[in-house]
Short mmCIF file of C-alpha atoms in Angstrom, two decimals:
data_model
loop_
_atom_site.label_atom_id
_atom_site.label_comp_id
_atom_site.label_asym_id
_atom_site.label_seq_id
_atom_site.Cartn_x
_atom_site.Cartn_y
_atom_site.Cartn_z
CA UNK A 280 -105.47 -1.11 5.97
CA UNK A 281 -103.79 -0.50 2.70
CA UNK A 282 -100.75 1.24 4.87
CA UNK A 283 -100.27 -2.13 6.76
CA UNK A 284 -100.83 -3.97 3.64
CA UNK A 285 -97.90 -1.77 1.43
CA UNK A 286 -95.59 -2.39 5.20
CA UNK A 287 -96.37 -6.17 4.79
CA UNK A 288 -95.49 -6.07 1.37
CA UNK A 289 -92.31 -3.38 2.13
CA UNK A 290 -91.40 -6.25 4.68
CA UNK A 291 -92.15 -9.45 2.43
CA UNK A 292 -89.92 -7.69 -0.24
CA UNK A 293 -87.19 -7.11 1.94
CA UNK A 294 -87.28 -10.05 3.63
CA UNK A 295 -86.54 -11.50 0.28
CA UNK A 296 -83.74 -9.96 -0.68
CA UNK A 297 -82.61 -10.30 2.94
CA UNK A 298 -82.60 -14.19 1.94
CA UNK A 299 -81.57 -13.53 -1.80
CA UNK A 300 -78.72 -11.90 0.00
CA UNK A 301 -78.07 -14.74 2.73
CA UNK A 302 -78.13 -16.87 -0.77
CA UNK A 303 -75.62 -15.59 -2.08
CA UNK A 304 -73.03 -15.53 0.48
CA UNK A 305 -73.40 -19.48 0.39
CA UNK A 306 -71.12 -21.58 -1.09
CA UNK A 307 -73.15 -23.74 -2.92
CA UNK A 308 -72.59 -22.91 -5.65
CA UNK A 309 -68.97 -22.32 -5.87
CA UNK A 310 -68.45 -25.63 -4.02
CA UNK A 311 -70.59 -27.37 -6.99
CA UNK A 312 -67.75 -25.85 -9.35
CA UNK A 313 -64.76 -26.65 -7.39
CA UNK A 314 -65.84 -30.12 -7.37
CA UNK A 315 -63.98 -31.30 -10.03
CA UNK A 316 -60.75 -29.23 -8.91
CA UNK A 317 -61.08 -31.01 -5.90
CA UNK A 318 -61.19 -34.43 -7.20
CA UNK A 319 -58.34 -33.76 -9.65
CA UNK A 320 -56.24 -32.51 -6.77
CA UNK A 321 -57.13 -35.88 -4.88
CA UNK A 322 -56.01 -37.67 -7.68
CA UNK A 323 -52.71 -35.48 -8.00
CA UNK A 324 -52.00 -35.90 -4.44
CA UNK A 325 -52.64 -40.15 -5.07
CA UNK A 326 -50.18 -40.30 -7.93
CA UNK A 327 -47.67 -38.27 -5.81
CA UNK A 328 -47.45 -40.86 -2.89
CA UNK A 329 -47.94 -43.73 -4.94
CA UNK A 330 -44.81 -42.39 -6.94
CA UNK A 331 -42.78 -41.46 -3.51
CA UNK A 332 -43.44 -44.93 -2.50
CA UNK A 333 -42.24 -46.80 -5.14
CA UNK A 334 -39.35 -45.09 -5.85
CA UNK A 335 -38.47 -45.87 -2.16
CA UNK A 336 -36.04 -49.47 -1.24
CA UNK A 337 -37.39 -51.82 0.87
CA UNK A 338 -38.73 -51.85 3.30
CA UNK A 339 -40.93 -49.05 2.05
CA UNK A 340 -41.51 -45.40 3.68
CA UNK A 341 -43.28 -44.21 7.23
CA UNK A 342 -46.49 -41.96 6.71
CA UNK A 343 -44.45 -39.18 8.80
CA UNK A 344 -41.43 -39.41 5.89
CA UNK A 345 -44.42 -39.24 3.36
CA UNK A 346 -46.13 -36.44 4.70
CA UNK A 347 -42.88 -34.70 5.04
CA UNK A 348 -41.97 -35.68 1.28
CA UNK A 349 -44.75 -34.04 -0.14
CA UNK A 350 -45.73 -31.13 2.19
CA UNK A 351 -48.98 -32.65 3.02
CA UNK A 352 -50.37 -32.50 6.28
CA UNK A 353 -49.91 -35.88 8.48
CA UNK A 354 -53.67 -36.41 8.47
CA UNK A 355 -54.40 -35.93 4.99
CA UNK A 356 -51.64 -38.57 4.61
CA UNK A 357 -52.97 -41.06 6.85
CA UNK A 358 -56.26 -40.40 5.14
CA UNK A 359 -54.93 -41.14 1.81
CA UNK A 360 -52.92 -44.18 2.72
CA UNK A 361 -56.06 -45.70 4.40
CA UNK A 362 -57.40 -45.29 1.01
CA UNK A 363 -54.79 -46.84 -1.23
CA UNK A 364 -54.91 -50.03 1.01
CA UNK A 365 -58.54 -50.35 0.96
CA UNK A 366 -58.15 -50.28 -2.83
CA UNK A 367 -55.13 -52.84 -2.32
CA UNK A 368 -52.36 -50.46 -4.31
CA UNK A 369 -50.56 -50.27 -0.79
CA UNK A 370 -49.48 -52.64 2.00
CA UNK A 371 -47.89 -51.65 5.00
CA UNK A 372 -46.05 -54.09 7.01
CA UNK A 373 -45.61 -54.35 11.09
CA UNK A 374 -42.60 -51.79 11.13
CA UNK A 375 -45.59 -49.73 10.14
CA UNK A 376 -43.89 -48.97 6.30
CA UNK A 377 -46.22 -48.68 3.74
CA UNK A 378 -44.82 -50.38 -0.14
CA UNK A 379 -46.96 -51.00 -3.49
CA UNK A 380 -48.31 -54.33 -3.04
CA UNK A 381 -47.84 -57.34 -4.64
CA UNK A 382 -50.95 -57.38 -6.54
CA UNK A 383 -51.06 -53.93 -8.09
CA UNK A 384 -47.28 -54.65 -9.16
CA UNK A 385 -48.92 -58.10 -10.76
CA UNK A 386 -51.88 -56.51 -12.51
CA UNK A 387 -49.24 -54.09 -14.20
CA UNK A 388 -46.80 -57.03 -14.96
CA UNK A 389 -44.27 -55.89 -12.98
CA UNK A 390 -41.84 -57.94 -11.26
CA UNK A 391 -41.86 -59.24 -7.41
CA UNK A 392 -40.60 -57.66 -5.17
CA UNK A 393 -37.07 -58.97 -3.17
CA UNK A 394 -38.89 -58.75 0.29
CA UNK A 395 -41.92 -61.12 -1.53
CA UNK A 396 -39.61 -63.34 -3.02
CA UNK A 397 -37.27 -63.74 -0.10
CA UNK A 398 -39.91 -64.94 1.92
CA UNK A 399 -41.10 -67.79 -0.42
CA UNK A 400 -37.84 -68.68 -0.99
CA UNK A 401 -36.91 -69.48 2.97
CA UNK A 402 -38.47 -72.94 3.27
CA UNK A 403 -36.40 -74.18 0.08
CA UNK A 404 -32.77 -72.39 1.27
CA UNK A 405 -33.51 -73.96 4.41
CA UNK A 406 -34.09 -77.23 3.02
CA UNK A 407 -31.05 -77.17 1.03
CA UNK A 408 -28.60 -76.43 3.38
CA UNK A 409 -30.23 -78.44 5.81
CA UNK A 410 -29.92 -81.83 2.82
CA UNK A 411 -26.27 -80.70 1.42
CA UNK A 412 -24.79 -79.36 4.68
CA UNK A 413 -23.24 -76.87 2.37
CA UNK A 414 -24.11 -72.87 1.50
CA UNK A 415 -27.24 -72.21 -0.19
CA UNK A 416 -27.97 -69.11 -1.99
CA UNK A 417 -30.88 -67.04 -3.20
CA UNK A 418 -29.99 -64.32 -5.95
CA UNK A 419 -31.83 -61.99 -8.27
CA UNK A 420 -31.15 -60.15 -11.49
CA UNK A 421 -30.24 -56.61 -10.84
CA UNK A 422 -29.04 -54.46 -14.32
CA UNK A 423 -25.99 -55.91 -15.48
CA UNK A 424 -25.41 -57.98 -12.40
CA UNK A 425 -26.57 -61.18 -9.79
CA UNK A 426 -27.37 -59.51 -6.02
CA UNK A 427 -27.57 -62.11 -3.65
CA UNK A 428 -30.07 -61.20 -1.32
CA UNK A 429 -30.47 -64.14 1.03
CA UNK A 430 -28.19 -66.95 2.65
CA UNK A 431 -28.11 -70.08 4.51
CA UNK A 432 -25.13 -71.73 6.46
CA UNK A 433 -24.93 -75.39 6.06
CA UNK A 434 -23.00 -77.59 9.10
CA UNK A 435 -20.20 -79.41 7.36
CA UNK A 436 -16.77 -77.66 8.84
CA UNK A 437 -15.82 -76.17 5.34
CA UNK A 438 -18.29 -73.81 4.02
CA UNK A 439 -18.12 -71.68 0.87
CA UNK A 440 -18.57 -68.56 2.29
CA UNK A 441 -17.45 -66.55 -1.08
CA UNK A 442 -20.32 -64.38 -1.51
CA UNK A 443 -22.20 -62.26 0.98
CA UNK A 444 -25.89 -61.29 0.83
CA UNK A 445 -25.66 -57.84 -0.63
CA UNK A 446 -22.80 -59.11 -3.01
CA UNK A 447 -22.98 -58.60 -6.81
CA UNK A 448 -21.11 -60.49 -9.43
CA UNK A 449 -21.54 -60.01 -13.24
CA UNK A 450 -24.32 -61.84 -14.80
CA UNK A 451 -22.68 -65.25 -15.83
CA UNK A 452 -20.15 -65.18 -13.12
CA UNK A 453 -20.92 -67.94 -10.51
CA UNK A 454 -23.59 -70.79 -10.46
CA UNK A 455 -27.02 -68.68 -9.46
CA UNK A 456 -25.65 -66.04 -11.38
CA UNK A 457 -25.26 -68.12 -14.68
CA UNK A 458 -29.04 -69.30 -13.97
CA UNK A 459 -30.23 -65.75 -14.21
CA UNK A 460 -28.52 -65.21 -17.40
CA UNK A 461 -29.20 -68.94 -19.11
CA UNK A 462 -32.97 -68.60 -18.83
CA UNK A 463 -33.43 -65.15 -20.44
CA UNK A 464 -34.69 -65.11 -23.91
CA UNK A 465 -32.41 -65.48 -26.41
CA UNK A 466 -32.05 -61.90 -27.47
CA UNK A 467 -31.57 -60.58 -24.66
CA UNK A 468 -29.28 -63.75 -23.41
CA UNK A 469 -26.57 -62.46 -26.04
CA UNK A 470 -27.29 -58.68 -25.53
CA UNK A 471 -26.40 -59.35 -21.52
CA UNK A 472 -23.33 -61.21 -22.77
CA UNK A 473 -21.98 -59.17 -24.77
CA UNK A 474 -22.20 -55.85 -22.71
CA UNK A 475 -19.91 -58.23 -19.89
CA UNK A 476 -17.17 -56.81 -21.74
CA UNK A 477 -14.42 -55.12 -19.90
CA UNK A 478 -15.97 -55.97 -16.85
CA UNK A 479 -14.57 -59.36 -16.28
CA UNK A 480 -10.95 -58.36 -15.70
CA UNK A 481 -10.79 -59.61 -11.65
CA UNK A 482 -12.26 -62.90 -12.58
CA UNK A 483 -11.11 -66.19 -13.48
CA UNK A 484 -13.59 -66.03 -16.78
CA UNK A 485 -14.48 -64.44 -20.06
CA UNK A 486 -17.58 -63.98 -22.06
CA UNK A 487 -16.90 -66.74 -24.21
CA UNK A 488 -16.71 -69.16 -21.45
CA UNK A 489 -19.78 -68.03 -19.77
CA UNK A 490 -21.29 -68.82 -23.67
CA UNK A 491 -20.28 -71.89 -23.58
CA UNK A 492 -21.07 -72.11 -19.75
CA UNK A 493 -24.92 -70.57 -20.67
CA UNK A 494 -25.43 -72.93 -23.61
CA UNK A 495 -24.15 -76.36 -21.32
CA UNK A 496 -26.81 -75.30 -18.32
CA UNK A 497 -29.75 -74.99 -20.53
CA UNK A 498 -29.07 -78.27 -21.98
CA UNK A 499 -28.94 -79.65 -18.35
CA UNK A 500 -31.45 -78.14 -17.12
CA UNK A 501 -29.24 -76.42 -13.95
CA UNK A 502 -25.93 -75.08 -13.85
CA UNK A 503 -22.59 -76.89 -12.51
CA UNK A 504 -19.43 -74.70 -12.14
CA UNK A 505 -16.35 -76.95 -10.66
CA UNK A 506 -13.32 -74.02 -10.11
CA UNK A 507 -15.34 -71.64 -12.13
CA UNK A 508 -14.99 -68.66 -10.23
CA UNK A 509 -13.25 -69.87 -7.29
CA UNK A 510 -10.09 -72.80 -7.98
CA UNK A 511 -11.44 -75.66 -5.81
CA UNK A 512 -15.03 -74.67 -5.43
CA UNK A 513 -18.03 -75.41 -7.38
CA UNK A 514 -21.11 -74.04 -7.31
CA UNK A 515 -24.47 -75.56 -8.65
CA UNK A 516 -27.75 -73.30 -9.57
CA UNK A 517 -31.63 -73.42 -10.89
CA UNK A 518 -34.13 -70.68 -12.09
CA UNK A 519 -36.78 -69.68 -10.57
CA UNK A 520 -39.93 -68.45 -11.96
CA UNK A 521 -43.10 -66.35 -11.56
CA UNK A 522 -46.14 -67.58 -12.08
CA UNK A 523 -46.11 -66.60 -15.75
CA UNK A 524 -43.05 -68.15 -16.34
CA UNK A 525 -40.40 -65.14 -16.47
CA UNK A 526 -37.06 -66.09 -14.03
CA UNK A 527 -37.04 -63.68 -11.11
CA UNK A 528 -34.79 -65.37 -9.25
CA UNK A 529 -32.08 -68.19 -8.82
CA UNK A 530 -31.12 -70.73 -6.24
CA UNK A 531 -27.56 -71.91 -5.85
CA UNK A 532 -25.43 -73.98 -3.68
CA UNK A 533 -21.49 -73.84 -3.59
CA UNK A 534 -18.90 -76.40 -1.48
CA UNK A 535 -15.32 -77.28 -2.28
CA UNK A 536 -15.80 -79.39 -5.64
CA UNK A 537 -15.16 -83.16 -3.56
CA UNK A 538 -18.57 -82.46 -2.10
CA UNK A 539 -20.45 -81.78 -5.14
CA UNK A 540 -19.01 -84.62 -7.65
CA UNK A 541 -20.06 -88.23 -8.01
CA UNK A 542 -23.35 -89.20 -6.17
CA UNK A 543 -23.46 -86.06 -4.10
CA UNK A 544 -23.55 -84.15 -7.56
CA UNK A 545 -26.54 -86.38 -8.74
CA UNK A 546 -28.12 -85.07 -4.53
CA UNK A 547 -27.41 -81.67 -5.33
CA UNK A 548 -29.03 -81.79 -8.67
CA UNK A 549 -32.11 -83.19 -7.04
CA UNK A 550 -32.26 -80.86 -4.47
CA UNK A 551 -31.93 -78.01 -6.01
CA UNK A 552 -35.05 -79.13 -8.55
CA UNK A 553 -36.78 -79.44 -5.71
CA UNK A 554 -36.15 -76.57 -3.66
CA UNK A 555 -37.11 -74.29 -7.07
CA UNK A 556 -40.29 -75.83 -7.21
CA UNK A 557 -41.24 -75.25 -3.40
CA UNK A 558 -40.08 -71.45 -4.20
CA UNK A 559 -42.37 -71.60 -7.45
CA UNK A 560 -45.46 -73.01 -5.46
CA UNK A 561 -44.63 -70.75 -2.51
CA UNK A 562 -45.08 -67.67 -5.14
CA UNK A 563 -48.36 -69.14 -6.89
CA UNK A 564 -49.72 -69.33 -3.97
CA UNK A 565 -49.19 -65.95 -2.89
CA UNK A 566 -46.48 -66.63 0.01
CA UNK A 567 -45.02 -63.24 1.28
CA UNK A 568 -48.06 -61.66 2.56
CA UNK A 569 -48.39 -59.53 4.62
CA UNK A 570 -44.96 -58.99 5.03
CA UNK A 571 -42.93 -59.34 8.64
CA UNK A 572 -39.66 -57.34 8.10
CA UNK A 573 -38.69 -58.41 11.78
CA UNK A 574 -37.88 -61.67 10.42
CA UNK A 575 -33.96 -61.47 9.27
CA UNK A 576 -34.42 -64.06 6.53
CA UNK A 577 -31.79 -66.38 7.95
CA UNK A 578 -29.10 -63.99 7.19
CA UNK A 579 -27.70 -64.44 11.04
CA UNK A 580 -23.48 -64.15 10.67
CA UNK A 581 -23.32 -62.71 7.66
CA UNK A 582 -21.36 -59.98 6.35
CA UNK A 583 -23.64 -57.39 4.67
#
């Protein structure tokens, strides 16, 4: 009896470190303190893509140019993508490219994007050329210059064709151009002025005229440019804002100056008023989203 007792006990004991010893081999307990290594490396990986992606242009980048970016593997990629639009950081639009969205740009006061603001702006160039029967215009601020980024052909037999979408002109040169600049706070208004300098020399103007020019909109409320840029053609512009007020944008129309003098000036005027306030609401009320890059944004015949 007290043999097969001491080979019971022999057998309990071994059996214990037999488990002690299937213990440790687990990897409990090295997975409890990789935990946080893990999450930081999650996090890492988050800030890496969200960084890729906005650094990208429209329209944004593929998961497979992602994953290749960043030497992840494609289903990690898709994993973390999923993610960030769940949380709303990302959108990704029916081309299947993947952008910061709207909203996380908004929470970090950061302005709209040109996709976003082309969209809301489509009804109001629409409507303008449509009224005026001339050119209408949308344009943004890019560094020291206007990029117009959108366009719409009116039907009258002479249009003003002078500026492609794509096209840049210094800030101050041309009627949506001059509405970027006239609406900037003061400060910075002269500071932009200022650093036109030197860069002027193919146009018909200099930086004191478009101080004179900037100081004559905001008093009307629009900008009016007869043979400004072009002898024989005027163009006529109006901010447009965010929803906290900062100018993101400008709508402009241009004809040969008989069509934009006299009661068709006084049309123009009122158009243009209200085609900035349909763009406004359009952007308050979140136009834009999701985003269809299919759509060509009414650019059809244009040089790019």
């Amino acid at each position: 009896m007290m043999k097969e007792a001491n080979k019971k006990s022999q057998g309990q004991t071994g059996g214990g470190s037999g488990g002690q010893s299937g213990a440790s081999s687990s990897p409990a307990p090295s997975s409890s303190e990789d935990t946080p290594g893990k999450a930081m490396m999650g996090v890492t990986r988050a800030v890496a893509v969200l960084r890729l992606i906005g650094a990208a242009p429209e329209p944004g980048l593929r998961s497979r140019d992602i994953s290749e970016a960043l030497d992840m593997h494609k289903t990690s990629t898709s994993r973390m993508l999923s993610t960030l639009i769940g949380l709303g950081v990302v959108d990704r639009d029916r081309n299947r490219c993947y952008r910061i969205s709207d909203d996380f740009r908004a929470s970090f006061g950061t302005p709209l994007t040109t996709t976003r603001l082309r969209q809301a702006a489509r009804p109001a160039l629409g409507m303008l050329s449509e009224r005026l029967e001339d050119v209408a215009f949308l344009s943004v601020p890019n560094g020291l210059d206007s990029l117009c980024v959108s366009r719409n052909i009116g039907s009258y037999p002479i249009q003003a064709l002078s500026l492609n979408v794509g096209g840049r002109r210094p800030l101050g040169v041309g009627a949506g151009s001059l509405a970027l600049l006239a609406w900037e706070q003061e400060g910075e208004r002269n500071r932009l002025i200022e650093m036109q300098r030197g860069r002027l020399g193919k146009y018909r103007v200099d930086v004191e005229d478009i101080a004179v020019a900037v100081e004559q909109a905001r008093a009307d409320g629009y900008t009016d440019l007869p043979s400004f840029v072009v002898q024989g053609m005027t163009g006529m512009g109006m901010p447009v804002r965010d929803p906290s007020g900062v100018v993101v944008g400008a709508l402009s129309v241009a004809a040969i100056s008989e069509r934009l003098g006299g009661s068709r000036r006084d049309l123009a005027v009122s158009a243009l008023q209200e085609a900035a306030a349909m763009v406004e609401e359009q952007l308050a009320a979140g136009a834009g989203r999701p985003v269809d890059q299919n759509d060509n944004d009414g650019r059809d015949g244009e040089a790019v």
